[in-house]
Amino acid sequence: MNLPGFRTRLHRAVALALLPLLALTACGSGGTGGTAPAGARAAAGDDPVADVRKVDSIVALLPADVREAGTLRVGSSVGFPPGAYHPNGTDKDPEGQDIDVADAVAKVLGLELQRQDASFETILPALGSGKYDVGTGNFGVTEERLKTIDFVTYINDGQGFAVRKGDTKLGKQKITDLVQLCGLTIGTGAGTTFEATLTAQKGVCAEAGKKPYDVKVYAENAATLTALQQGRIDVVMSTINGLRHQASQPASRTEFLGEFHRLDVGFAFKKGSPLTKAFQAAVNELIKDGVYARILEKWGTTASAIDASEINPREHL
């Protein structure tokens, strides 16, 4: 038997078997305590965005050329429920919490969004080049990103960890210090705050006299989950809400190990963008009229609601 070829075919078969699960569980947002189950869908026919109307006083905050064009180019990282994903195939419109919030903001502003799917790590650099007017994809607000990017917040999420159900290396202990991960292999997404945190803190293990942790970076969260299920990584670092949602799906066989660091999440713009005040006013309008709460309830992410949108808030310490 050609064992390398056999292993390759086996890995492909496992990946294919996991695809339906990954489409539902790889990442996104989920609620806790008193909210609908993580990743829950609204009752049939419930469409909060349908009730949104243009608000002329907020439209007036847009630059004249944008009002005249009536469109904005959006770089959108789409792939995982309940944040943003393609439940009916990539040839159909995406759905999710982030999609609904963006569409509702656009209706307040009287604009049409020209959405372009893009990989997470390419969107922020493309804002600076002018390829997109705005970026979406669960972008956390950090001091490093604020040097080159403007943010308008719309939800609160952050960093957390998860393991395979029944894992004995970490058990069910909450990760509060990266020293707890020394000697383990951690999987995370490319270009994320998770990768940046793990890279910046890699020396903590040596300082503690322990074996360093290893970081494996993946372009897609689906690949990260596959690696976890196959035992190629020991733990995943990803969004708090996404990991809660994933763990709520029994077939994922994962356990959430708690919050590590909270972050505001927002629409991303190139530094100095003239669009931020209009977007902030639109989000706050949605909060005031209750549409925002309905969107988060629809997708089971009520626990991540914010009281008011901010422009470039400081990173949570």
PDB file of C-alpha atoms in Angstrom:
ATOM      1  CA  MET A   1       0.000   0.000   0.000  1.00  0.00           C
ATOM      2  CA  ASN A   2       1.201   3.517  -0.801  1.00  0.00           C
ATOM      3  CA  LEU A   3       0.812   4.965   2.711  1.00  0.00           C
ATOM      4  CA  PRO A   4       1.507   8.639   1.856  1.00  0.00           C
ATOM      5  CA  GLY A   5      -1.111   8.516  -0.878  1.00  0.00           C
ATOM      6  CA  PHE A   6      -3.509   6.701   1.407  1.00  0.00           C
ATOM      7  CA  ARG A   7      -3.075   9.339   4.119  1.00  0.00           C
ATOM      8  CA  THR A   8      -3.683  12.102   1.603  1.00  0.00           C
ATOM      9  CA  ARG A   9      -6.904  10.452   0.434  1.00  0.00           C
ATOM     10  CA  LEU A  10      -7.955   9.877   4.037  1.00  0.00           C
ATOM     11  CA  HIS A  11      -7.391  13.539   4.963  1.00  0.00           C
ATOM     12  CA  ARG A  12      -9.382  14.629   1.932  1.00  0.00           C
ATOM     13  CA  ALA A  13     -12.227  12.298   2.871  1.00  0.00           C
ATOM     14  CA  VAL A  14     -12.277  13.646   6.446  1.00  0.00           C
ATOM     15  CA  ALA A  15     -12.296  17.228   5.160  1.00  0.00           C
ATOM     16  CA  LEU A  16     -15.167  16.501   2.797  1.00  0.00           C
ATOM     17  CA  ALA A  17     -17.138  14.834   5.558  1.00  0.00           C
ATOM     18  CA  LEU A  18     -16.679  17.903   7.744  1.00  0.00           C
ATOM     19  CA  LEU A  19     -17.729  20.444   5.110  1.00  0.00           C
ATOM     20  CA  PRO A  20     -21.424  20.580   6.072  1.00  0.00           C
ATOM     21  CA  LEU A  21     -20.415  21.038   9.708  1.00  0.00           C
ATOM     22  CA  LEU A  22     -17.815  23.684   8.914  1.00  0.00           C
ATOM     23  CA  ALA A  23     -20.334  25.706   6.951  1.00  0.00           C
ATOM     24  CA  LEU A  24     -22.315  26.018  10.171  1.00  0.00           C
ATOM     25  CA  THR A  25     -19.732  26.095  12.930  1.00  0.00           C
ATOM     26  CA  ALA A  26     -16.320  27.393  11.963  1.00  0.00           C
ATOM     27  CA  CYS A  27     -16.686  30.945  13.252  1.00  0.00           C
ATOM     28  CA  GLY A  28     -19.102  33.783  13.835  1.00  0.00           C
ATOM     29  CA  SER A  29     -20.944  35.176  16.830  1.00  0.00           C
ATOM     30  CA  GLY A  30     -23.069  33.709  19.578  1.00  0.00           C
ATOM     31  CA  GLY A  31     -24.914  34.940  22.628  1.00  0.00           C
ATOM     32  CA  THR A  32     -24.875  33.934  26.275  1.00  0.00           C
ATOM     33  CA  GLY A  33     -27.082  34.231  29.302  1.00  0.00           C
ATOM     34  CA  GLY A  34     -30.656  35.142  28.512  1.00  0.00           C
ATOM     35  CA  THR A  35     -30.241  35.278  24.755  1.00  0.00           C
ATOM     36  CA  ALA A  36     -31.349  32.929  22.024  1.00  0.00           C
ATOM     37  CA  PRO A  37     -29.057  29.905  21.537  1.00  0.00           C
ATOM     38  CA  ALA A  38     -25.763  30.845  19.948  1.00  0.00           C
ATOM     39  CA  GLY A  39     -26.169  31.207  16.223  1.00  0.00           C
ATOM     40  CA  ALA A  40     -29.927  30.855  16.406  1.00  0.00           C
ATOM     41  CA  ARG A  41     -31.938  31.979  13.402  1.00  0.00           C
ATOM     42  CA  ALA A  42     -34.955  34.216  13.694  1.00  0.00           C
ATOM     43  CA  ALA A  43     -38.458  32.960  13.171  1.00  0.00           C
ATOM     44  CA  ALA A  44     -39.448  32.594   9.534  1.00  0.00           C
ATOM     45  CA  GLY A  45     -40.346  35.923   7.997  1.00  0.00           C
ATOM     46  CA  ASP A  46     -38.574  38.042  10.631  1.00  0.00           C
ATOM     47  CA  ASP A  47     -36.509  40.613   8.737  1.00  0.00           C
ATOM     48  CA  PRO A  48     -35.525  43.632  10.873  1.00  0.00           C
ATOM     49  CA  VAL A  49     -33.699  45.257   7.951  1.00  0.00           C
ATOM     50  CA  ALA A  50     -36.939  45.482   5.961  1.00  0.00           C
ATOM     51  CA  ASP A  51     -38.226  48.092   8.418  1.00  0.00           C
ATOM     52  CA  VAL A  52     -35.267  50.453   8.031  1.00  0.00           C
ATOM     53  CA  ARG A  53     -35.853  53.777   6.282  1.00  0.00           C
ATOM     54  CA  LYS A  54     -33.514  56.468   4.991  1.00  0.00           C
ATOM     55  CA  VAL A  55     -32.835  59.309   7.445  1.00  0.00           C
ATOM     56  CA  ASP A  56     -32.147  62.528   5.564  1.00  0.00           C
ATOM     57  CA  SER A  57     -30.329  64.250   8.427  1.00  0.00           C
ATOM     58  CA  ILE A  58     -27.841  61.357   8.544  1.00  0.00           C
ATOM     59  CA  VAL A  59     -27.543  61.155   4.751  1.00  0.00           C
ATOM     60  CA  ALA A  60     -26.437  64.803   4.907  1.00  0.00           C
ATOM     61  CA  LEU A  61     -23.314  63.701   6.811  1.00  0.00           C
ATOM     62  CA  LEU A  62     -22.044  61.823   3.740  1.00  0.00           C
ATOM     63  CA  PRO A  63     -19.647  63.489   1.294  1.00  0.00           C
ATOM     64  CA  ALA A  64     -21.480  64.966  -1.678  1.00  0.00           C
ATOM     65  CA  ASP A  65     -19.796  62.628  -4.166  1.00  0.00           C
ATOM     66  CA  VAL A  66     -20.904  59.572  -2.198  1.00  0.00           C
ATOM     67  CA  ARG A  67     -24.496  60.830  -1.986  1.00  0.00           C
ATOM     68  CA  GLU A  68     -24.455  61.408  -5.725  1.00  0.00           C
ATOM     69  CA  ALA A  69     -22.967  58.023  -6.567  1.00  0.00           C
ATOM     70  CA  GLY A  70     -25.341  56.233  -4.192  1.00  0.00           C
ATOM     71  CA  THR A  71     -22.985  53.258  -3.761  1.00  0.00           C
ATOM     72  CA  LEU A  72     -20.100  52.099  -1.589  1.00  0.00           C
ATOM     73  CA  ARG A  73     -17.556  49.356  -2.266  1.00  0.00           C
ATOM     74  CA  VAL A  74     -17.349  46.928   0.638  1.00  0.00           C
ATOM     75  CA  GLY A  75     -14.552  44.431   1.186  1.00  0.00           C
ATOM     76  CA  SER A  76     -16.304  41.642   3.089  1.00  0.00           C
ATOM     77  CA  SER A  77     -14.812  38.609   4.806  1.00  0.00           C
ATOM     78  CA  VAL A  78     -17.612  36.057   4.467  1.00  0.00           C
ATOM     79  CA  GLY A  79     -17.662  32.452   5.524  1.00  0.00           C
ATOM     80  CA  PHE A  80     -18.935  31.624   9.001  1.00  0.00           C
ATOM     81  CA  PRO A  81     -22.258  31.887  10.820  1.00  0.00           C
ATOM     82  CA  PRO A  82     -23.752  33.724  12.474  1.00  0.00           C
ATOM     83  CA  GLY A  83     -21.502  36.677  11.524  1.00  0.00           C
ATOM     84  CA  ALA A  84     -21.395  36.307   7.751  1.00  0.00           C
ATOM     85  CA  TYR A  85     -21.630  33.183   5.625  1.00  0.00           C
ATOM     86  CA  HIS A  86     -23.089  31.662   2.468  1.00  0.00           C
ATOM     87  CA  PRO A  87     -25.827  29.246   3.618  1.00  0.00           C
ATOM     88  CA  ASN A  88     -26.966  28.561   0.061  1.00  0.00           C
ATOM     89  CA  GLY A  89     -23.660  28.565  -1.821  1.00  0.00           C
ATOM     90  CA  THR A  90     -21.243  31.288  -2.851  1.00  0.00           C
ATOM     91  CA  ASP A  91     -23.372  32.142  -5.888  1.00  0.00           C
ATOM     92  CA  LYS A  92     -26.122  33.350  -3.513  1.00  0.00           C
ATOM     93  CA  ASP A  93     -26.189  36.427  -1.253  1.00  0.00           C
ATOM     94  CA  PRO A  94     -24.451  36.035   2.118  1.00  0.00           C
ATOM     95  CA  GLU A  95     -26.394  36.140   5.383  1.00  0.00           C
ATOM     96  CA  GLY A  96     -25.578  36.812   9.016  1.00  0.00           C
ATOM     97  CA  GLN A  97     -25.390  39.401  11.749  1.00  0.00           C
ATOM     98  CA  ASP A  98     -22.679  41.497  10.070  1.00  0.00           C
ATOM     99  CA  ILE A  99     -24.557  41.409   6.776  1.00  0.00           C
ATOM    100  CA  ASP A 100     -27.767  42.622   8.419  1.00  0.00           C
ATOM    101  CA  VAL A 101     -26.034  45.431  10.328  1.00  0.00           C
ATOM    102  CA  ALA A 102     -24.221  46.643   7.198  1.00  0.00           C
ATOM    103  CA  ASP A 103     -27.385  46.463   5.081  1.00  0.00           C
ATOM    104  CA  ALA A 104     -29.369  48.337   7.730  1.00  0.00           C
ATOM    105  CA  VAL A 105     -26.727  51.082   7.930  1.00  0.00           C
ATOM    106  CA  ALA A 106     -26.773  51.370   4.138  1.00  0.00           C
ATOM    107  CA  LYS A 107     -30.567  51.821   4.158  1.00  0.00           C
ATOM    108  CA  VAL A 108     -30.329  54.600   6.756  1.00  0.00           C
ATOM    109  CA  LEU A 109     -27.760  56.277   4.494  1.00  0.00           C
ATOM    110  CA  GLY A 110     -29.734  55.682   1.295  1.00  0.00           C
ATOM    111  CA  LEU A 111     -26.847  53.747  -0.246  1.00  0.00           C
ATOM    112  CA  GLU A 112     -26.384  50.491  -2.111  1.00  0.00           C
ATOM    113  CA  LEU A 113     -23.503  48.284  -1.014  1.00  0.00           C
ATOM    114  CA  GLN A 114     -21.328  46.721  -3.705  1.00  0.00           C
ATOM    115  CA  ARG A 115     -20.054  43.777  -1.685  1.00  0.00           C
ATOM    116  CA  GLN A 116     -16.885  41.954  -2.736  1.00  0.00           C
ATOM    117  CA  ASP A 117     -15.879  38.775  -0.884  1.00  0.00           C
ATOM    118  CA  ALA A 118     -12.244  38.940   0.206  1.00  0.00           C
ATOM    119  CA  SER A 119      -9.933  37.030   2.528  1.00  0.00           C
ATOM    120  CA  PHE A 120      -9.707  38.554   5.994  1.00  0.00           C
ATOM    121  CA  GLU A 121      -6.017  39.455   5.901  1.00  0.00           C
ATOM    122  CA  THR A 122      -6.276  41.357   2.580  1.00  0.00           C
ATOM    123  CA  ILE A 123      -9.073  43.791   3.464  1.00  0.00           C
ATOM    124  CA  LEU A 124      -7.360  46.309   5.763  1.00  0.00           C
ATOM    125  CA  PRO A 125      -4.380  46.873   3.418  1.00  0.00           C
ATOM    126  CA  ALA A 126      -6.813  47.252   0.492  1.00  0.00           C
ATOM    127  CA  LEU A 127      -8.613  50.101   2.286  1.00  0.00           C
ATOM    128  CA  GLY A 128      -5.447  52.162   2.163  1.00  0.00           C
ATOM    129  CA  SER A 129      -5.024  51.522  -1.548  1.00  0.00           C
ATOM    130  CA  GLY A 130      -8.593  52.672  -2.251  1.00  0.00           C
ATOM    131  CA  LYS A 131      -9.855  49.312  -3.474  1.00  0.00           C
ATOM    132  CA  TYR A 132     -12.687  49.388  -0.913  1.00  0.00           C
ATOM    133  CA  ASP A 133     -14.504  52.233   0.838  1.00  0.00           C
ATOM    134  CA  VAL A 134     -15.266  50.145   3.919  1.00  0.00           C
ATOM    135  CA  GLY A 135     -14.286  46.743   5.276  1.00  0.00           C
ATOM    136  CA  THR A 136     -16.298  44.221   7.303  1.00  0.00           C
ATOM    137  CA  GLY A 137     -15.202  40.949   8.846  1.00  0.00           C
ATOM    138  CA  ASN A 138     -15.273  41.109  12.654  1.00  0.00           C
ATOM    139  CA  PHE A 139     -12.333  43.514  12.736  1.00  0.00           C
ATOM    140  CA  GLY A 140     -11.319  44.153  16.340  1.00  0.00           C
ATOM    141  CA  VAL A 141     -10.160  47.613  17.361  1.00  0.00           C
ATOM    142  CA  THR A 142      -6.520  47.530  18.506  1.00  0.00           C
ATOM    143  CA  GLU A 143      -3.963  50.256  19.157  1.00  0.00           C
ATOM    144  CA  GLU A 144      -1.809  48.887  16.337  1.00  0.00           C
ATOM    145  CA  ARG A 145      -4.646  48.950  13.796  1.00  0.00           C
ATOM    146  CA  LEU A 146      -5.685  52.454  14.866  1.00  0.00           C
ATOM    147  CA  LYS A 147      -2.386  53.756  13.499  1.00  0.00           C
ATOM    148  CA  THR A 148      -3.582  53.159   9.932  1.00  0.00           C
ATOM    149  CA  ILE A 149      -7.320  52.382  10.134  1.00  0.00           C
ATOM    150  CA  ASP A 150     -10.407  54.260  11.339  1.00  0.00           C
ATOM    151  CA  PHE A 151     -13.157  52.248  13.019  1.00  0.00           C
ATOM    152  CA  VAL A 152     -16.852  52.767  13.662  1.00  0.00           C
ATOM    153  CA  THR A 153     -17.951  50.242  16.277  1.00  0.00           C
ATOM    154  CA  TYR A 154     -21.127  48.156  16.110  1.00  0.00           C
ATOM    155  CA  ILE A 155     -20.566  45.202  18.455  1.00  0.00           C
ATOM    156  CA  ASN A 156     -18.317  43.936  21.252  1.00  0.00           C
ATOM    157  CA  ASP A 157     -16.513  40.624  20.823  1.00  0.00           C
ATOM    158  CA  GLY A 158     -12.917  39.566  21.437  1.00  0.00           C
ATOM    159  CA  GLN A 159     -10.483  36.697  21.894  1.00  0.00           C
ATOM    160  CA  GLY A 160     -11.135  33.254  23.322  1.00  0.00           C
ATOM    161  CA  PHE A 161      -9.963  29.642  23.179  1.00  0.00           C
ATOM    162  CA  ALA A 162     -11.506  26.249  22.431  1.00  0.00           C
ATOM    163  CA  VAL A 163     -10.347  22.634  22.453  1.00  0.00           C
ATOM    164  CA  ARG A 164     -11.644  19.294  21.260  1.00  0.00           C
ATOM    165  CA  LYS A 165     -14.332  17.933  23.573  1.00  0.00           C
ATOM    166  CA  GLY A 166     -12.726  15.586  26.064  1.00  0.00           C
ATOM    167  CA  ASP A 167      -9.234  17.024  25.566  1.00  0.00           C
ATOM    168  CA  THR A 168      -7.036  16.265  28.592  1.00  0.00           C
ATOM    169  CA  LYS A 169      -4.160  18.717  27.974  1.00  0.00           C
ATOM    170  CA  LEU A 170      -6.157  21.726  29.138  1.00  0.00           C
ATOM    171  CA  GLY A 171      -9.336  20.123  30.417  1.00  0.00           C
ATOM    172  CA  LYS A 172     -12.043  22.739  30.941  1.00  0.00           C
ATOM    173  CA  GLN A 173      -9.817  25.341  32.591  1.00  0.00           C
ATOM    174  CA  LYS A 174     -10.325  28.942  31.495  1.00  0.00           C
ATOM    175  CA  ILE A 175      -7.304  30.402  29.699  1.00  0.00           C
ATOM    176  CA  THR A 176      -6.326  33.586  31.538  1.00  0.00           C
ATOM    177  CA  ASP A 177      -2.576  33.529  30.860  1.00  0.00           C
ATOM    178  CA  LEU A 178      -0.742  32.388  27.722  1.00  0.00           C
ATOM    179  CA  VAL A 179       1.704  30.497  29.938  1.00  0.00           C
ATOM    180  CA  GLN A 180      -1.045  27.896  30.242  1.00  0.00           C
ATOM    181  CA  LEU A 181      -0.464  27.128  26.548  1.00  0.00           C
ATOM    182  CA  CYS A 182       3.284  26.487  26.785  1.00  0.00           C
ATOM    183  CA  GLY A 183       4.280  23.303  24.957  1.00  0.00           C
ATOM    184  CA  LEU A 184       1.036  23.176  22.969  1.00  0.00           C
ATOM    185  CA  THR A 185       0.230  23.888  19.314  1.00  0.00           C
ATOM    186  CA  ILE A 186      -2.257  26.713  18.760  1.00  0.00           C
ATOM    187  CA  GLY A 187      -4.240  27.233  15.573  1.00  0.00           C
ATOM    188  CA  THR A 188      -5.478  30.664  14.557  1.00  0.00           C
ATOM    189  CA  GLY A 189      -6.366  32.859  11.567  1.00  0.00           C
ATOM    190  CA  ALA A 190      -3.952  34.741   9.333  1.00  0.00           C
ATOM    191  CA  GLY A 191      -3.780  38.506   9.808  1.00  0.00           C
ATOM    192  CA  THR A 192      -5.927  38.423  12.962  1.00  0.00           C
ATOM    193  CA  THR A 193      -5.526  39.990  16.398  1.00  0.00           C
ATOM    194  CA  PHE A 194      -5.085  36.415  17.625  1.00  0.00           C
ATOM    195  CA  GLU A 195      -1.982  35.878  15.506  1.00  0.00           C
ATOM    196  CA  ALA A 196      -0.620  39.257  16.605  1.00  0.00           C
ATOM    197  CA  THR A 197      -1.211  38.495  20.290  1.00  0.00           C
ATOM    198  CA  LEU A 198       0.369  35.050  20.120  1.00  0.00           C
ATOM    199  CA  THR A 199       3.401  36.362  18.222  1.00  0.00           C
ATOM    200  CA  ALA A 200       3.939  39.327  20.536  1.00  0.00           C
ATOM    201  CA  GLN A 201       3.718  37.180  23.677  1.00  0.00           C
ATOM    202  CA  LYS A 202       5.732  34.196  22.492  1.00  0.00           C
ATOM    203  CA  GLY A 203       8.503  34.893  24.996  1.00  0.00           C
ATOM    204  CA  VAL A 204       6.286  34.288  28.045  1.00  0.00           C
ATOM    205  CA  CYS A 205       7.069  30.574  28.055  1.00  0.00           C
ATOM    206  CA  ALA A 206      10.849  31.066  28.110  1.00  0.00           C
ATOM    207  CA  GLU A 207      10.426  33.588  30.922  1.00  0.00           C
ATOM    208  CA  ALA A 208       8.475  30.955  32.854  1.00  0.00           C
ATOM    209  CA  GLY A 209      11.095  28.286  32.134  1.00  0.00           C
ATOM    210  CA  LYS A 210       8.709  26.304  29.965  1.00  0.00           C
ATOM    211  CA  LYS A 211       8.733  24.898  26.436  1.00  0.00           C
ATOM    212  CA  PRO A 212       7.399  27.507  23.957  1.00  0.00           C
ATOM    213  CA  TYR A 213       4.034  27.133  22.308  1.00  0.00           C
ATOM    214  CA  ASP A 214       3.848  26.664  18.546  1.00  0.00           C
ATOM    215  CA  VAL A 215       1.495  28.713  16.355  1.00  0.00           C
ATOM    216  CA  LYS A 216      -0.096  27.361  13.182  1.00  0.00           C
ATOM    217  CA  VAL A 217      -1.773  30.001  11.005  1.00  0.00           C
ATOM    218  CA  TYR A 218      -4.630  29.185   8.631  1.00  0.00           C
ATOM    219  CA  ALA A 219      -6.227  31.307   5.913  1.00  0.00           C
ATOM    220  CA  GLU A 220      -9.687  29.883   6.667  1.00  0.00           C
ATOM    221  CA  ASN A 221     -11.341  29.010   9.976  1.00  0.00           C
ATOM    222  CA  ALA A 222     -12.686  25.849   8.387  1.00  0.00           C
ATOM    223  CA  ALA A 223      -9.105  24.636   7.993  1.00  0.00           C
ATOM    224  CA  THR A 224      -8.415  25.498  11.638  1.00  0.00           C
ATOM    225  CA  LEU A 225     -11.324  23.370  12.832  1.00  0.00           C
ATOM    226  CA  THR A 226     -10.273  20.490  10.610  1.00  0.00           C
ATOM    227  CA  ALA A 227      -6.766  20.662  12.079  1.00  0.00           C
ATOM    228  CA  LEU A 228      -8.211  20.601  15.604  1.00  0.00           C
ATOM    229  CA  GLN A 229     -10.422  17.583  14.864  1.00  0.00           C
ATOM    230  CA  GLN A 230      -7.484  15.723  13.299  1.00  0.00           C
ATOM    231  CA  GLY A 231      -5.220  16.440  16.290  1.00  0.00           C
ATOM    232  CA  ARG A 232      -2.718  18.564  14.362  1.00  0.00           C
ATOM    233  CA  ILE A 233      -3.314  21.429  16.793  1.00  0.00           C
ATOM    234  CA  ASP A 234      -4.248  21.319  20.481  1.00  0.00           C
ATOM    235  CA  VAL A 235      -6.239  24.512  20.879  1.00  0.00           C
ATOM    236  CA  VAL A 236      -7.886  27.211  18.733  1.00  0.00           C
ATOM    237  CA  MET A 237      -7.721  30.942  19.399  1.00  0.00           C
ATOM    238  CA  SER A 238     -10.550  32.824  17.702  1.00  0.00           C
ATOM    239  CA  THR A 239     -13.503  35.117  18.392  1.00  0.00           C
ATOM    240  CA  ILE A 240     -15.376  34.727  21.661  1.00  0.00           C
ATOM    241  CA  ASN A 241     -18.729  34.681  19.918  1.00  0.00           C
ATOM    242  CA  GLY A 242     -17.530  32.430  17.131  1.00  0.00           C
ATOM    243  CA  LEU A 243     -16.178  29.811  19.496  1.00  0.00           C
ATOM    244  CA  ARG A 244     -19.335  29.927  21.621  1.00  0.00           C
ATOM    245  CA  HIS A 245     -21.386  29.372  18.497  1.00  0.00           C
ATOM    246  CA  GLN A 246     -19.153  26.524  17.391  1.00  0.00           C
ATOM    247  CA  ALA A 247     -19.317  24.804  20.785  1.00  0.00           C
ATOM    248  CA  SER A 248     -23.122  25.045  20.719  1.00  0.00           C
ATOM    249  CA  GLN A 249     -23.138  22.694  17.717  1.00  0.00           C
ATOM    250  CA  PRO A 250     -22.770  19.123  19.101  1.00  0.00           C
ATOM    251  CA  ALA A 251     -21.252  17.821  15.862  1.00  0.00           C
ATOM    252  CA  SER A 252     -18.290  20.196  16.205  1.00  0.00           C
ATOM    253  CA  ARG A 253     -17.095  18.305  19.309  1.00  0.00           C
ATOM    254  CA  THR A 254     -15.454  21.425  20.749  1.00  0.00           C
ATOM    255  CA  GLU A 255     -15.486  23.085  24.166  1.00  0.00           C
ATOM    256  CA  PHE A 256     -15.204  26.832  24.768  1.00  0.00           C
ATOM    257  CA  LEU A 257     -12.559  27.761  27.351  1.00  0.00           C
ATOM    258  CA  GLY A 258     -13.777  31.244  28.114  1.00  0.00           C
ATOM    259  CA  GLU A 259     -12.955  34.836  27.282  1.00  0.00           C
ATOM    260  CA  PHE A 260      -9.341  35.959  27.138  1.00  0.00           C
ATOM    261  CA  HIS A 261      -9.532  39.584  25.941  1.00  0.00           C
ATOM    262  CA  ARG A 262     -12.534  41.691  24.934  1.00  0.00           C
ATOM    263  CA  LEU A 263     -12.388  43.922  21.838  1.00  0.00           C
ATOM    264  CA  ASP A 264     -14.743  46.377  20.201  1.00  0.00           C
ATOM    265  CA  VAL A 265     -15.532  45.382  16.619  1.00  0.00           C
ATOM    266  CA  GLY A 266     -16.292  47.854  13.878  1.00  0.00           C
ATOM    267  CA  PHE A 267     -16.584  48.878  10.270  1.00  0.00           C
ATOM    268  CA  ALA A 268     -13.070  49.598   8.989  1.00  0.00           C
ATOM    269  CA  PHE A 269     -12.024  52.605   6.880  1.00  0.00           C
ATOM    270  CA  LYS A 270      -8.788  54.087   5.631  1.00  0.00           C
ATOM    271  CA  LYS A 271      -7.317  56.660   8.012  1.00  0.00           C
ATOM    272  CA  GLY A 272      -9.038  60.013   7.675  1.00  0.00           C
ATOM    273  CA  SER A 273     -12.080  58.632   5.847  1.00  0.00           C
ATOM    274  CA  PRO A 274     -14.946  61.150   5.524  1.00  0.00           C
ATOM    275  CA  LEU A 275     -17.463  58.313   5.979  1.00  0.00           C
ATOM    276  CA  THR A 276     -17.023  57.624   9.692  1.00  0.00           C
ATOM    277  CA  LYS A 277     -19.407  60.244  11.125  1.00  0.00           C
ATOM    278  CA  ALA A 278     -22.237  59.139   8.853  1.00  0.00           C
ATOM    279  CA  PHE A 279     -21.700  55.460   9.712  1.00  0.00           C
ATOM    280  CA  GLN A 280     -21.571  56.223  13.434  1.00  0.00           C
ATOM    281  CA  ALA A 281     -24.816  58.199  13.229  1.00  0.00           C
ATOM    282  CA  ALA A 282     -26.467  55.394  11.259  1.00  0.00           C
ATOM    283  CA  VAL A 283     -25.482  52.721  13.795  1.00  0.00           C
ATOM    284  CA  ASN A 284     -26.725  54.904  16.648  1.00  0.00           C
ATOM    285  CA  GLU A 285     -30.002  55.441  14.790  1.00  0.00           C
ATOM    286  CA  LEU A 286     -30.439  51.668  14.545  1.00  0.00           C
ATOM    287  CA  ILE A 287     -29.708  51.321  18.264  1.00  0.00           C
ATOM    288  CA  LYS A 288     -32.220  54.060  19.114  1.00  0.00           C
ATOM    289  CA  ASP A 289     -35.069  52.689  17.010  1.00  0.00           C
ATOM    290  CA  GLY A 290     -34.628  49.076  18.155  1.00  0.00           C
ATOM    291  CA  VAL A 291     -33.607  47.555  14.810  1.00  0.00           C
ATOM    292  CA  TYR A 292     -30.098  46.876  16.146  1.00  0.00           C
ATOM    293  CA  ALA A 293     -31.459  44.862  19.080  1.00  0.00           C
ATOM    294  CA  ARG A 294     -33.721  42.886  16.749  1.00  0.00           C
ATOM    295  CA  ILE A 295     -30.786  42.008  14.479  1.00  0.00           C
ATOM    296  CA  LEU A 296     -28.687  40.744  17.379  1.00  0.00           C
ATOM    297  CA  GLU A 297     -31.633  38.799  18.796  1.00  0.00           C
ATOM    298  CA  LYS A 298     -32.208  37.260  15.368  1.00  0.00           C
ATOM    299  CA  TRP A 299     -28.657  35.906  15.287  1.00  0.00           C
ATOM    300  CA  GLY A 300     -28.282  35.030  18.978  1.00  0.00           C
ATOM    301  CA  THR A 301     -25.638  37.677  19.724  1.00  0.00           C
ATOM    302  CA  THR A 302     -27.475  39.939  22.162  1.00  0.00           C
ATOM    303  CA  ALA A 303     -24.757  39.552  24.811  1.00  0.00           C
ATOM    304  CA  SER A 304     -22.382  41.469  22.524  1.00  0.00           C
ATOM    305  CA  ALA A 305     -24.585  44.545  22.125  1.00  0.00           C
ATOM    306  CA  ILE A 306     -23.088  48.011  22.579  1.00  0.00           C
ATOM    307  CA  ASP A 307     -24.917  51.037  24.019  1.00  0.00           C
ATOM    308  CA  ALA A 308     -23.599  53.486  21.428  1.00  0.00           C
ATOM    309  CA  SER A 309     -21.297  53.443  18.404  1.00  0.00           C
ATOM    310  CA  GLU A 310     -17.893  55.086  18.753  1.00  0.00           C
ATOM    311  CA  ILE A 311     -15.264  56.284  16.323  1.00  0.00           C
ATOM    312  CA  ASN A 312     -11.776  54.977  17.114  1.00  0.00           C
ATOM    313  CA  PRO A 313     -12.263  53.993  20.776  1.00  0.00           C
ATOM    314  CA  ARG A 314      -9.163  52.944  22.666  1.00  0.00           C
ATOM    315  CA  GLU A 315      -8.417  49.236  22.824  1.00  0.00           C
ATOM    316  CA  HIS A 316      -9.729  47.483  25.912  1.00  0.00           C
ATOM    317  CA  LEU A 317      -6.911  46.733  28.365  1.00  0.00           C
TER     318      LEU A 317
END
